[in-house]
Amino acid sequence: MKNKTIAVFPGGFKPPHNGHFIAVEELSKLESIDEIRVVISPKSRFDLSNKIEFDANISSQIWEIFCKDIPKVNIIIS
């Protein structure tokens, strides 16, 4: 029985952007990795005008869209 290899990709991701996605996409191409856990911080952040809030739920929804075609990815708010 093979041990499961899990890559953990933690961050605030407020908001997640293309650079974050490319990193996860590259990890997903590695045959040695069985699962990628994107761990989102629960703390909210605001834009520079302090009017738009980015919370963990919005970040999670964006990650779900980014990774819809990558079955190895598991999105976690922690």
mmCIF file of C-alpha atoms in Angstrom, residues 20-70:
data_model
loop_
_atom_site.group_PDB
_atom_site.id
_atom_site.type_symbol
_atom_site.label_atom_id
_atom_site.label_comp_id
_atom_site.label_asym_id
_atom_site.label_seq_id
_atom_site.Cartn_x
_atom_site.Cartn_y
_atom_site.Cartn_z
ATOM 1 C CA HIS A 20 -1.647 31.214 -7.115
ATOM 2 C CA PHE A 21 -3.521 29.126 -9.669
ATOM 3 C CA ILE A 22 -0.392 28.481 -11.752
ATOM 4 C CA ALA A 23 1.439 27.210 -8.654
ATOM 5 C CA VAL A 24 -1.381 24.751 -7.871
ATOM 6 C CA GLU A 25 -1.679 23.747 -11.511
ATOM 7 C CA GLU A 26 2.053 22.926 -11.615
ATOM 8 C CA LEU A 27 1.768 20.901 -8.391
ATOM 9 C CA SER A 28 -1.126 18.954 -9.911
ATOM 10 C CA LYS A 29 1.124 17.810 -12.775
ATOM 11 C CA LEU A 30 3.491 16.030 -10.389
ATOM 12 C CA GLU A 31 2.735 12.322 -10.356
ATOM 13 C CA SER A 32 4.260 12.038 -6.876
ATOM 14 C CA ILE A 33 1.496 14.229 -5.381
ATOM 15 C CA ASP A 34 -1.841 12.557 -4.679
ATOM 16 C CA GLU A 35 -3.732 15.531 -3.253
ATOM 17 C CA ILE A 36 -3.300 19.298 -3.023
ATOM 18 C CA ARG A 37 -4.892 21.056 -0.076
ATOM 19 C CA VAL A 38 -5.397 24.767 -0.639
ATOM 20 C CA VAL A 39 -5.766 26.155 2.888
ATOM 21 C CA ILE A 40 -7.403 29.590 3.062
ATOM 22 C CA SER A 41 -7.001 31.848 6.085
ATOM 23 C CA PRO A 42 -10.375 32.774 7.650
ATOM 24 C CA LYS A 43 -9.347 36.414 8.156
ATOM 25 C CA SER A 44 -11.021 38.970 5.845
ATOM 26 C CA ARG A 45 -9.106 41.660 3.983
ATOM 27 C CA PHE A 46 -10.212 44.886 2.307
ATOM 28 C CA ASP A 47 -9.171 46.577 -0.920
ATOM 29 C CA LEU A 48 -7.072 49.763 -0.834
ATOM 30 C CA SER A 49 -10.190 51.948 -0.601
ATOM 31 C CA ASN A 50 -11.320 49.881 2.394
ATOM 32 C CA LYS A 51 -14.734 49.441 0.742
ATOM 33 C CA ILE A 52 -14.564 45.944 -0.749
ATOM 34 C CA GLU A 53 -14.194 43.022 1.641
ATOM 35 C CA PHE A 54 -12.610 39.743 0.536
ATOM 36 C CA ASP A 55 -13.583 36.980 2.926
ATOM 37 C CA ALA A 56 -12.695 33.288 3.044
ATOM 38 C CA ASN A 57 -15.969 32.224 1.425
ATOM 39 C CA ILE A 58 -15.388 34.428 -1.618
ATOM 40 C CA SER A 59 -11.820 33.125 -1.863
ATOM 41 C CA SER A 60 -13.085 29.552 -1.647
ATOM 42 C CA GLN A 61 -15.608 30.158 -4.435
ATOM 43 C CA ILE A 62 -12.897 31.626 -6.669
ATOM 44 C CA TRP A 63 -10.626 28.636 -5.960
ATOM 45 C CA GLU A 64 -13.473 26.260 -6.825
ATOM 46 C CA ILE A 65 -13.798 27.955 -10.226
ATOM 47 C CA PHE A 66 -10.022 27.959 -10.777
ATOM 48 C CA CYS A 67 -9.656 24.280 -9.908
ATOM 49 C CA LYS A 68 -12.863 22.783 -11.293
ATOM 50 C CA ASP A 69 -10.857 20.616 -13.703
ATOM 51 C CA ILE A 70 -8.170 19.555 -11.212
#
